[in-house]
Amino acid sequence: MRFSKLWKVLGHFLEFSKATSIHGLKYITEEKRHWLERGFNKTLKEDDYYGFVQQLAEIIQPEQVDAFHYNITQLELVLHDHNLTMETLMVKLTQPCSSLMIKCKWRGELVPCDQLFTMHKTDAGFCCSFNYRPPDKTVSRDPYIRVNGAGYLAGVSMLMDPRLEDYYAALFSFYGLQVLIHAPTDYPEISARGIILAPKKEAFLQVSAAATYSTSNVRLLSTSQRQCLFKDERHLNMSLENTNSTYSYSNCLIKCRLEHMERLCNCTPYFYPDTGNTRQCGLMDVQCLAKHRRVFINLRAPDHILSPADNLNSMSCDCHPTCTDVVYTAEISQGNFFKSEYDRTHFFKEITITNHSILHVYFKDLSVLRFRRDVIYSWNDLLVKHLNRHRENSARLVAFRIHGDQNLKKTALDIVHDFSDRSTPGHMISNAAIKGTSRDDATACLTLSSFLFL
């Protein structure tokens, strides 16, 4: 689960000198101010501050190739002089979880929020996460937090303050939070699938799950036939320490995108997993990221679906869905939030309510829908089925359409007759008999898919 404070990067960067006419920005020269504020004030003009803050958002969603109207080189030098990378800078500018999460409940009991939430990388920057296991060795390997009940009293509840007064250069033109439900080992892509939670709302987020597992018979098929991968068949190594590289379709696409970014721009954005093999993108790289933006967001489709021209600006990724997977879906309902004088939950005790929101996240039902992926028919099963029909009615042998001269047809029919005369339960037809038929009519079935077994 992921909560994204929508890029309140104004922070320390929008305070200028005492002489500025902008209201509220005259305290930059105070000795108590952070060195970062005073350092920028000595070296940059007012427009540079605004340009710098806007460029920070461009790293997340690079859209304009000609977005450089400010002294980006000088800004980069200031960061370098203070030994600041984009990652460390954004950590300083992001609202910490301790100020976002005011109060938390777990299974109906008040719990310190720092025991439940930690800050991690997402495609929208740094966000506060619950029960997430990123590919990072420094993260605790404690067991996953689990529940054994349904309903909001069996889930997690949060009182949050988004601090709307800090908004500047946001990715989207709305106030509030974004919430994402995802698998605990998947890199969070909140920009595409985040659910919006507006300020001054109390929301109930109901989570449902559907699991799919594959039998051992599916594993016997080739990857091209089953079009899925078991998690132990491929490792992604998406972390600096090459740990916790659990395969998933989502993580595979992320790694593919990183490889394309490294190839085209020779860097990767700070908010993606750090593999330690490439340079971290800076402000000077925004132009390259914007230039190839279409490549990074489009996945190459098969030629029979899209034309080569449509596939020109896209990623070519060797990624398959997992054969065993859990898919989470979420439904949200929310209403206007108010602090009631009759509140007995102590959730609002000693809290001055302004633009706060409350979110309850819980499982909707006690049960989970489970699907099985299995092989229904093999070649042997299909042939035995047709041969059994032949024994009932020899005329059905015409179903085996064999094209060629009469000698080939006679040979194939002799094989079928011979098999039908001595077939018993469990008797398998030989590969030679299969090769004696035409492959043009080959077909087989897999449950939960429309793949052809060819």
Coordinates of C-alpha atoms in Angstrom, one line a residue:
M1 CA 0.0 0.0 0.0
R2 CA 1.4 3.4 -0.9
F3 CA 0.6 7.0 0.1
S4 CA 2.0 9.8 -2.1
K5 CA 2.3 13.4 -0.9
L6 CA 2.0 15.1 -4.2
W7 CA 5.3 16.7 -4.6
K8 CA 5.4 19.5 -2.0
V9 CA 8.9 20.5 -3.2
L10 CA 8.5 24.2 -2.3
G11 CA 10.1 23.4 1.1
H12 CA 13.3 25.3 1.7
F13 CA 13.9 26.4 -1.9
L14 CA 11.4 29.3 -2.2
E15 CA 12.8 31.6 0.4
F16 CA 14.9 34.3 -1.0
S17 CA 16.7 37.3 0.3
K18 CA 15.5 39.9 2.7
A19 CA 15.1 42.4 -0.1
T20 CA 12.6 40.3 -2.1
S21 CA 9.1 41.8 -2.5
I22 CA 7.5 38.4 -2.4
H23 CA 5.5 38.0 0.9
G24 CA 6.9 35.5 3.3
L25 CA 10.3 35.0 1.6
K26 CA 12.4 37.6 3.5
Y27 CA 13.9 35.3 6.0
I28 CA 16.5 33.5 3.9
T29 CA 19.5 35.3 5.4
E30 CA 18.7 34.4 9.0
E31 CA 21.6 32.5 10.7
K32 CA 19.2 29.9 11.9
R33 CA 18.2 28.9 8.4
H34 CA 19.5 25.6 6.9
W35 CA 22.8 25.9 5.0
L36 CA 21.0 24.8 1.9
E37 CA 18.8 27.8 1.9
R38 CA 21.6 30.3 2.5
G39 CA 23.9 28.6 0.0
F40 CA 21.3 28.9 -2.8
N41 CA 20.6 32.4 -1.9
K42 CA 24.2 33.5 -2.4
T43 CA 24.6 31.9 -5.8
L44 CA 21.3 31.9 -7.7
K45 CA 18.8 34.4 -8.9
E46 CA 15.1 34.4 -8.0
D47 CA 14.1 32.9 -11.4
D48 CA 16.6 30.1 -10.9
Y49 CA 14.8 29.0 -7.7
Y50 CA 11.5 28.7 -9.6
G51 CA 13.2 27.0 -12.5
F52 CA 14.9 24.5 -10.2
V53 CA 11.7 23.5 -8.4
Q54 CA 9.9 23.0 -11.7
Q55 CA 12.8 20.9 -13.1
L56 CA 12.5 18.6 -10.1
A57 CA 9.0 17.7 -11.2
E58 CA 10.2 17.2 -14.7
I59 CA 12.5 14.4 -13.6
I60 CA 9.4 12.5 -12.4
Q61 CA 7.3 13.1 -15.6
P62 CA 9.6 14.6 -18.3
E63 CA 7.3 16.1 -21.0
Q64 CA 9.0 19.1 -22.5
V65 CA 12.2 18.8 -24.4
D66 CA 12.8 22.6 -24.3
A67 CA 12.1 23.0 -20.6
F68 CA 15.4 24.6 -19.8
H69 CA 15.0 28.3 -19.4
Y70 CA 17.1 28.6 -16.2
N71 CA 20.7 28.2 -15.2
I72 CA 20.6 24.5 -14.7
T73 CA 24.3 24.1 -14.9
Q74 CA 24.8 26.5 -11.9
L75 CA 22.1 24.6 -10.0
E76 CA 24.0 21.3 -10.6
L77 CA 27.2 22.9 -9.4
V78 CA 25.6 24.0 -6.2
L79 CA 24.3 20.5 -5.5
H80 CA 27.7 19.0 -6.3
D81 CA 29.5 21.5 -4.0
H82 CA 27.2 20.3 -1.1
N83 CA 27.6 16.6 -2.1
L84 CA 23.9 16.3 -2.8
T85 CA 22.5 13.8 -5.3
M86 CA 19.0 14.0 -6.6
E87 CA 18.0 11.2 -4.3
T88 CA 19.3 12.8 -1.1
L89 CA 17.9 16.1 -2.1
M90 CA 14.4 14.7 -2.7
V91 CA 14.5 12.9 0.6
K92 CA 15.1 16.3 2.3
L93 CA 12.3 17.9 0.4
T94 CA 9.6 15.2 0.7
Q95 CA 7.2 15.4 3.6
P96 CA 8.3 12.8 6.1
C97 CA 5.9 10.0 7.1
S98 CA 6.1 11.3 10.7
S99 CA 4.3 14.5 9.7
L100 CA 2.0 12.9 7.1
M101 CA 0.8 10.0 9.4
I102 CA -0.6 11.7 12.5
K103 CA -2.3 8.7 14.2
C104 CA -2.6 5.1 13.2
K105 CA -4.7 2.1 14.2
W106 CA -4.0 -1.6 13.6
R107 CA -6.8 -4.0 14.2
G108 CA -8.7 -1.4 16.2
E109 CA -5.8 -0.5 18.5
L110 CA -3.7 2.7 18.5
V111 CA -0.2 1.9 17.2
P112 CA 2.7 4.3 16.6
C113 CA 2.7 5.1 12.9
D114 CA 6.5 4.6 12.5
Q115 CA 5.9 0.9 13.4
L116 CA 3.7 0.5 10.4
F117 CA 4.9 2.9 7.7
T118 CA 8.3 3.6 6.2
M119 CA 9.4 5.7 3.3
H120 CA 10.3 4.1 0.0
K121 CA 10.8 4.8 -3.7
T122 CA 7.9 4.8 -6.2
D123 CA 7.4 6.1 -9.7
A124 CA 6.0 9.3 -8.1
G125 CA 8.9 9.9 -5.8
F126 CA 9.2 9.0 -2.2
C127 CA 6.1 7.7 -0.5
C128 CA 5.0 6.1 2.8
S129 CA 4.5 2.4 2.5
F130 CA 2.9 -0.3 4.6
N131 CA 4.0 -4.0 4.4
Y132 CA 6.2 -3.4 1.4
R133 CA 9.4 -5.4 0.8
P134 CA 11.5 -3.5 -1.8
P135 CA 14.7 -4.9 -3.4
D136 CA 17.0 -3.4 -0.7
K137 CA 19.2 -5.3 1.7
T138 CA 18.9 -2.6 4.3
V139 CA 15.2 -3.2 4.8
S140 CA 14.2 -5.5 7.7
R141 CA 13.3 -9.0 6.7
D142 CA 10.6 -9.3 9.3
P143 CA 7.6 -11.4 8.4
Y144 CA 4.8 -9.8 6.5
I145 CA 2.0 -8.2 8.5
R146 CA -1.1 -10.4 8.1
V147 CA -4.7 -10.3 9.1
N148 CA -7.2 -13.0 10.0
G149 CA -10.4 -11.0 9.7
A150 CA -12.4 -8.7 7.4
G151 CA -13.9 -5.3 8.0
Y152 CA -12.3 -2.0 8.9
L153 CA -11.8 -3.0 12.6
A154 CA -9.5 -5.8 11.3
G155 CA -7.5 -3.5 9.1
V156 CA -5.3 -0.4 9.3
S157 CA -6.6 3.2 9.8
M158 CA -4.8 6.4 9.5
L159 CA -5.4 10.1 10.3
M160 CA -3.3 12.1 7.8
D161 CA -2.3 15.7 7.2
P162 CA -1.3 16.5 3.6
R163 CA -0.1 20.0 4.5
L164 CA -1.7 21.8 1.5
E165 CA 0.2 25.0 2.3
D166 CA 3.4 23.3 1.0
Y167 CA 2.1 22.5 -2.5
Y168 CA 4.2 23.8 -5.4
A169 CA 5.2 22.2 -8.8
A170 CA 2.9 19.3 -8.2
L171 CA 2.5 16.5 -10.7
F172 CA -1.3 16.9 -10.9
S173 CA -3.6 19.8 -10.5
F174 CA -5.5 18.6 -7.4
Y175 CA -5.0 18.5 -3.6
G176 CA -4.9 15.3 -1.7
L177 CA -3.2 11.9 -1.5
Q178 CA -2.8 8.9 -3.8
V179 CA -3.2 5.4 -2.5
L180 CA -2.0 2.2 -4.2
I181 CA -2.8 -1.4 -3.3
H182 CA -0.1 -3.8 -4.7
A183 CA 1.7 -7.0 -4.1
P184 CA 4.3 -6.6 -1.3
T185 CA 7.3 -7.4 -3.6
D186 CA 6.2 -5.4 -6.6
Y187 CA 7.7 -2.0 -7.3
P188 CA 4.8 0.6 -6.8
E189 CA 3.6 2.3 -9.9
I190 CA 1.3 4.8 -8.2
S191 CA 1.1 7.4 -11.0
A192 CA -0.9 5.0 -13.2
R193 CA -3.0 3.1 -10.7
G194 CA -3.2 5.4 -7.6
I195 CA -6.6 6.0 -6.0
I196 CA -7.2 9.7 -5.0
L197 CA -8.1 10.6 -1.5
A198 CA -9.2 14.3 -1.1
P199 CA -8.6 16.4 1.9
K200 CA -11.3 16.6 4.7
K201 CA -12.7 13.2 3.8
E202 CA -13.1 9.9 5.6
A203 CA -12.6 7.0 3.2
F204 CA -13.1 3.3 3.4
L205 CA -10.9 1.3 1.0
Q206 CA -12.1 -2.3 0.6
V207 CA -9.5 -4.8 -0.8
S208 CA -10.4 -8.0 -2.6
A209 CA -7.9 -10.6 -3.9
A210 CA -8.0 -13.3 -6.6
A211 CA -5.3 -15.9 -6.7
T212 CA -4.2 -18.1 -9.6
Y213 CA -2.0 -21.1 -9.4
S214 CA -0.6 -23.5 -12.0
T215 CA -0.2 -27.2 -11.7
S216 CA 2.9 -29.2 -12.4
N217 CA 1.5 -30.2 -15.8
V218 CA 1.8 -26.6 -16.9
R219 CA 5.4 -26.4 -15.9
L220 CA 6.1 -29.2 -18.4
L221 CA 5.1 -27.0 -21.3
S222 CA 7.6 -24.6 -22.8
T223 CA 7.4 -20.9 -22.0
S224 CA 6.2 -20.1 -25.5
Q225 CA 3.3 -22.5 -25.1
R226 CA 2.1 -21.5 -21.6
Q227 CA 3.1 -17.8 -22.0
C228 CA 3.9 -17.5 -18.3
L229 CA 6.8 -17.9 -15.9
F230 CA 7.2 -19.6 -12.6
K231 CA 8.9 -17.3 -10.1
D232 CA 11.9 -19.6 -9.7
E233 CA 12.5 -19.7 -13.4
R234 CA 14.0 -16.1 -13.7
H235 CA 15.7 -13.7 -11.3
L236 CA 15.7 -10.0 -12.0
N237 CA 18.5 -8.7 -9.7
M238 CA 17.0 -5.2 -9.4
S239 CA 18.9 -4.2 -6.3
L240 CA 22.4 -3.0 -5.5
E241 CA 22.9 -6.2 -3.4
N242 CA 21.0 -8.4 -5.9
T243 CA 18.7 -9.5 -3.1
N244 CA 14.9 -10.1 -3.0
S245 CA 14.7 -10.2 -6.7
T246 CA 11.3 -11.9 -6.8
Y247 CA 10.1 -12.2 -10.4
S248 CA 6.8 -10.6 -11.3
Y249 CA 5.5 -9.2 -14.6
S250 CA 5.5 -5.7 -13.1
N251 CA 9.1 -5.9 -11.9
C252 CA 10.2 -7.3 -15.2
L253 CA 8.8 -4.3 -17.1
I254 CA 10.5 -1.9 -14.6
K255 CA 13.8 -3.6 -15.2
C256 CA 13.2 -3.4 -19.0
R257 CA 12.5 0.3 -18.7
L258 CA 15.6 0.9 -16.7
E259 CA 17.7 -0.9 -19.4
H260 CA 16.2 1.3 -22.1
M261 CA 16.9 4.5 -20.1
E262 CA 20.4 3.5 -19.5
R263 CA 20.9 2.7 -23.2
L264 CA 19.3 5.9 -24.5
C265 CA 20.2 8.4 -21.8
N266 CA 23.1 6.7 -19.9
C267 CA 21.3 7.2 -16.6
T268 CA 18.3 6.1 -14.5
P269 CA 16.0 8.4 -12.4
Y270 CA 16.6 8.4 -8.7
F271 CA 13.2 7.0 -7.8
Y272 CA 13.9 3.6 -9.4
P273 CA 15.7 0.7 -7.7
D274 CA 19.4 1.3 -7.6
T275 CA 21.4 -1.4 -9.3
G276 CA 24.7 0.3 -8.8
N277 CA 25.6 -0.2 -12.5
T278 CA 24.6 3.2 -13.9
R279 CA 24.6 6.9 -13.2
Q280 CA 21.7 8.6 -11.5
C281 CA 19.9 11.1 -13.7
G282 CA 20.3 14.8 -12.9
L283 CA 18.6 18.0 -14.1
M284 CA 20.8 18.0 -17.2
D285 CA 19.3 14.6 -18.2
V286 CA 15.7 15.7 -18.2
Q287 CA 16.0 16.7 -21.9
C288 CA 17.0 13.2 -22.9
L289 CA 14.3 11.6 -20.7
A290 CA 11.7 13.9 -22.3
K291 CA 13.0 13.2 -25.8
H292 CA 12.5 9.4 -25.4
R293 CA 9.5 9.6 -23.2
R294 CA 7.3 7.7 -25.6
V295 CA 9.7 4.8 -25.7
F296 CA 9.7 4.5 -21.9
I297 CA 5.9 4.4 -21.6
N298 CA 5.0 2.2 -24.6
L299 CA 5.4 -1.6 -24.8
R300 CA 6.1 -3.2 -28.2
A301 CA 3.2 -5.3 -29.4
P302 CA 3.3 -8.2 -31.8
D303 CA 3.4 -7.2 -35.4
H304 CA 0.0 -8.7 -36.2
I305 CA -1.5 -6.3 -33.6
L306 CA 0.3 -3.1 -34.4
S307 CA 2.2 -2.1 -37.5
P308 CA 6.0 -1.6 -37.4
A309 CA 5.5 2.1 -37.5
D310 CA 3.3 2.1 -34.4
N311 CA 5.9 0.0 -32.6
L312 CA 8.8 2.3 -33.6
N313 CA 8.9 4.3 -30.3
S314 CA 8.4 1.5 -27.8
M315 CA 10.2 -0.9 -25.5
S316 CA 11.0 -4.5 -26.5
C317 CA 10.7 -6.5 -23.3
D318 CA 11.1 -10.2 -22.7
C319 CA 8.5 -10.3 -19.9
H320 CA 5.7 -12.8 -19.2
P321 CA 3.0 -12.9 -16.5
T322 CA 3.7 -15.2 -13.6
C323 CA 2.0 -18.6 -13.6
T324 CA 1.1 -18.2 -10.0
D325 CA -0.1 -14.8 -8.9
V326 CA -2.4 -12.8 -6.7
V327 CA -4.3 -9.8 -8.1
Y328 CA -5.6 -7.1 -5.7
T329 CA -8.6 -4.9 -6.5
A330 CA -9.8 -2.0 -4.4
E331 CA -13.1 -0.2 -4.0
I332 CA -13.3 3.2 -2.2
S333 CA -16.2 5.1 -0.7
Q334 CA -15.7 8.4 1.1
G335 CA -17.7 11.2 2.7
N336 CA -17.2 14.6 4.1
F337 CA -15.0 14.6 7.2
F338 CA -15.8 16.4 10.4
K339 CA -14.6 16.3 14.0
S340 CA -17.5 15.3 16.2
E341 CA -17.8 16.3 19.8
Y342 CA -19.2 12.9 20.5
D343 CA -16.2 11.0 19.1
R344 CA -15.2 8.2 21.5
T345 CA -12.4 6.7 19.5
H346 CA -9.7 9.1 20.8
F347 CA -8.5 9.4 17.2
F348 CA -8.8 13.2 17.3
K349 CA -7.6 13.7 20.8
E350 CA -5.2 16.7 21.0
I351 CA -5.4 17.2 17.2
T352 CA -6.4 20.5 15.6
I353 CA -8.3 19.4 12.5
T354 CA -7.6 21.5 9.3
N355 CA -7.2 19.6 6.0
H356 CA -6.9 16.2 7.5
S357 CA -8.2 12.9 6.1
I358 CA -9.0 9.5 7.5
L359 CA -8.4 6.3 5.6
H360 CA -9.5 2.8 6.6
V361 CA -8.0 -0.1 4.5
Y362 CA -9.2 -3.6 5.1
F363 CA -10.2 -6.8 3.3
K364 CA -13.7 -6.9 2.1
D365 CA -14.3 -10.7 2.6
L366 CA -12.8 -13.5 4.6
S367 CA -12.6 -15.7 1.4
V368 CA -10.4 -15.4 -1.7
L369 CA -11.4 -16.5 -5.2
R370 CA -8.8 -19.0 -6.4
F371 CA -8.3 -20.1 -10.0
R372 CA -6.3 -23.1 -11.3
R373 CA -4.3 -23.1 -14.6
D374 CA -4.0 -26.7 -15.9
V375 CA -3.5 -28.7 -19.1
I376 CA -6.9 -30.1 -20.1
Y377 CA -5.9 -32.0 -23.3
S378 CA -2.6 -33.3 -24.5
W379 CA -2.0 -34.6 -28.0
N380 CA -2.5 -38.1 -26.8
D381 CA -5.8 -37.2 -25.1
L382 CA -7.1 -35.6 -28.3
L383 CA -6.1 -38.6 -30.5
V384 CA -7.6 -41.1 -28.0
K385 CA -10.8 -39.1 -28.0
H386 CA -11.1 -39.3 -31.8
L387 CA -10.1 -42.9 -31.8
N388 CA -12.8 -43.9 -29.4
R389 CA -15.3 -42.1 -31.6
H390 CA -14.0 -44.1 -34.5
R391 CA -14.7 -47.4 -32.7
E392 CA -18.3 -46.3 -32.4
N393 CA -18.6 -45.1 -36.0
S394 CA -15.8 -45.7 -38.4
A395 CA -17.0 -42.9 -40.6
R396 CA -15.6 -40.4 -38.2
L397 CA -12.1 -41.3 -39.4
V398 CA -12.6 -38.5 -41.9
A399 CA -11.9 -36.1 -39.1
F400 CA -8.2 -36.9 -39.6
R401 CA -7.8 -34.9 -42.8
I402 CA -4.6 -36.2 -44.4
H403 CA -3.5 -34.5 -47.6
G404 CA -1.2 -36.3 -49.9
D405 CA -1.2 -39.4 -52.1
Q406 CA -3.2 -42.5 -51.4
N407 CA -0.3 -44.4 -50.0
L408 CA 0.2 -41.8 -47.2
K409 CA -3.5 -41.8 -46.5
K410 CA -3.5 -45.6 -46.3
T411 CA -0.5 -45.7 -44.0
A412 CA -2.1 -43.3 -41.6
L413 CA -5.4 -45.1 -41.6
D414 CA -3.6 -48.4 -40.9
I415 CA -1.9 -46.8 -37.9
V416 CA -5.3 -45.5 -36.6
H417 CA -7.0 -48.9 -37.2
D418 CA -4.1 -50.7 -35.5
F419 CA -4.3 -48.4 -32.5
S420 CA -8.1 -48.7 -32.2
D421 CA -7.9 -52.5 -32.3
R422 CA -5.5 -52.7 -29.3
S423 CA -6.2 -49.5 -27.4
T424 CA -6.7 -49.9 -23.7
P425 CA -7.2 -47.3 -20.9
G426 CA -3.8 -45.6 -20.4
H427 CA -2.3 -46.7 -23.7
M428 CA -0.5 -43.8 -25.3
I429 CA -0.1 -43.4 -29.1
S430 CA 3.4 -43.1 -30.3
N431 CA 5.0 -39.9 -31.7
A432 CA 5.2 -41.7 -35.1
A433 CA 1.5 -41.7 -35.4
I434 CA 1.3 -38.0 -34.5
K435 CA 3.8 -37.2 -37.2
G436 CA 1.7 -39.1 -39.7
T437 CA -1.1 -36.5 -39.4
S438 CA -1.2 -32.9 -40.7
R439 CA -0.1 -30.2 -38.2
D440 CA -2.5 -27.7 -39.8
D441 CA -5.3 -28.9 -37.6
A442 CA -3.3 -29.2 -34.4
T443 CA -5.1 -27.8 -31.4
A444 CA -5.1 -28.1 -27.6
C445 CA -6.5 -26.2 -24.6
L446 CA -5.2 -24.6 -21.4
T447 CA -7.6 -23.4 -18.8
L448 CA -7.8 -19.6 -18.2
S449 CA -6.1 -19.0 -21.5
S450 CA -6.6 -19.2 -25.2
F451 CA -3.2 -20.5 -26.1
L452 CA -2.7 -23.0 -28.9
F453 CA -0.6 -26.1 -28.1
L454 CA 1.3 -26.3 -31.4

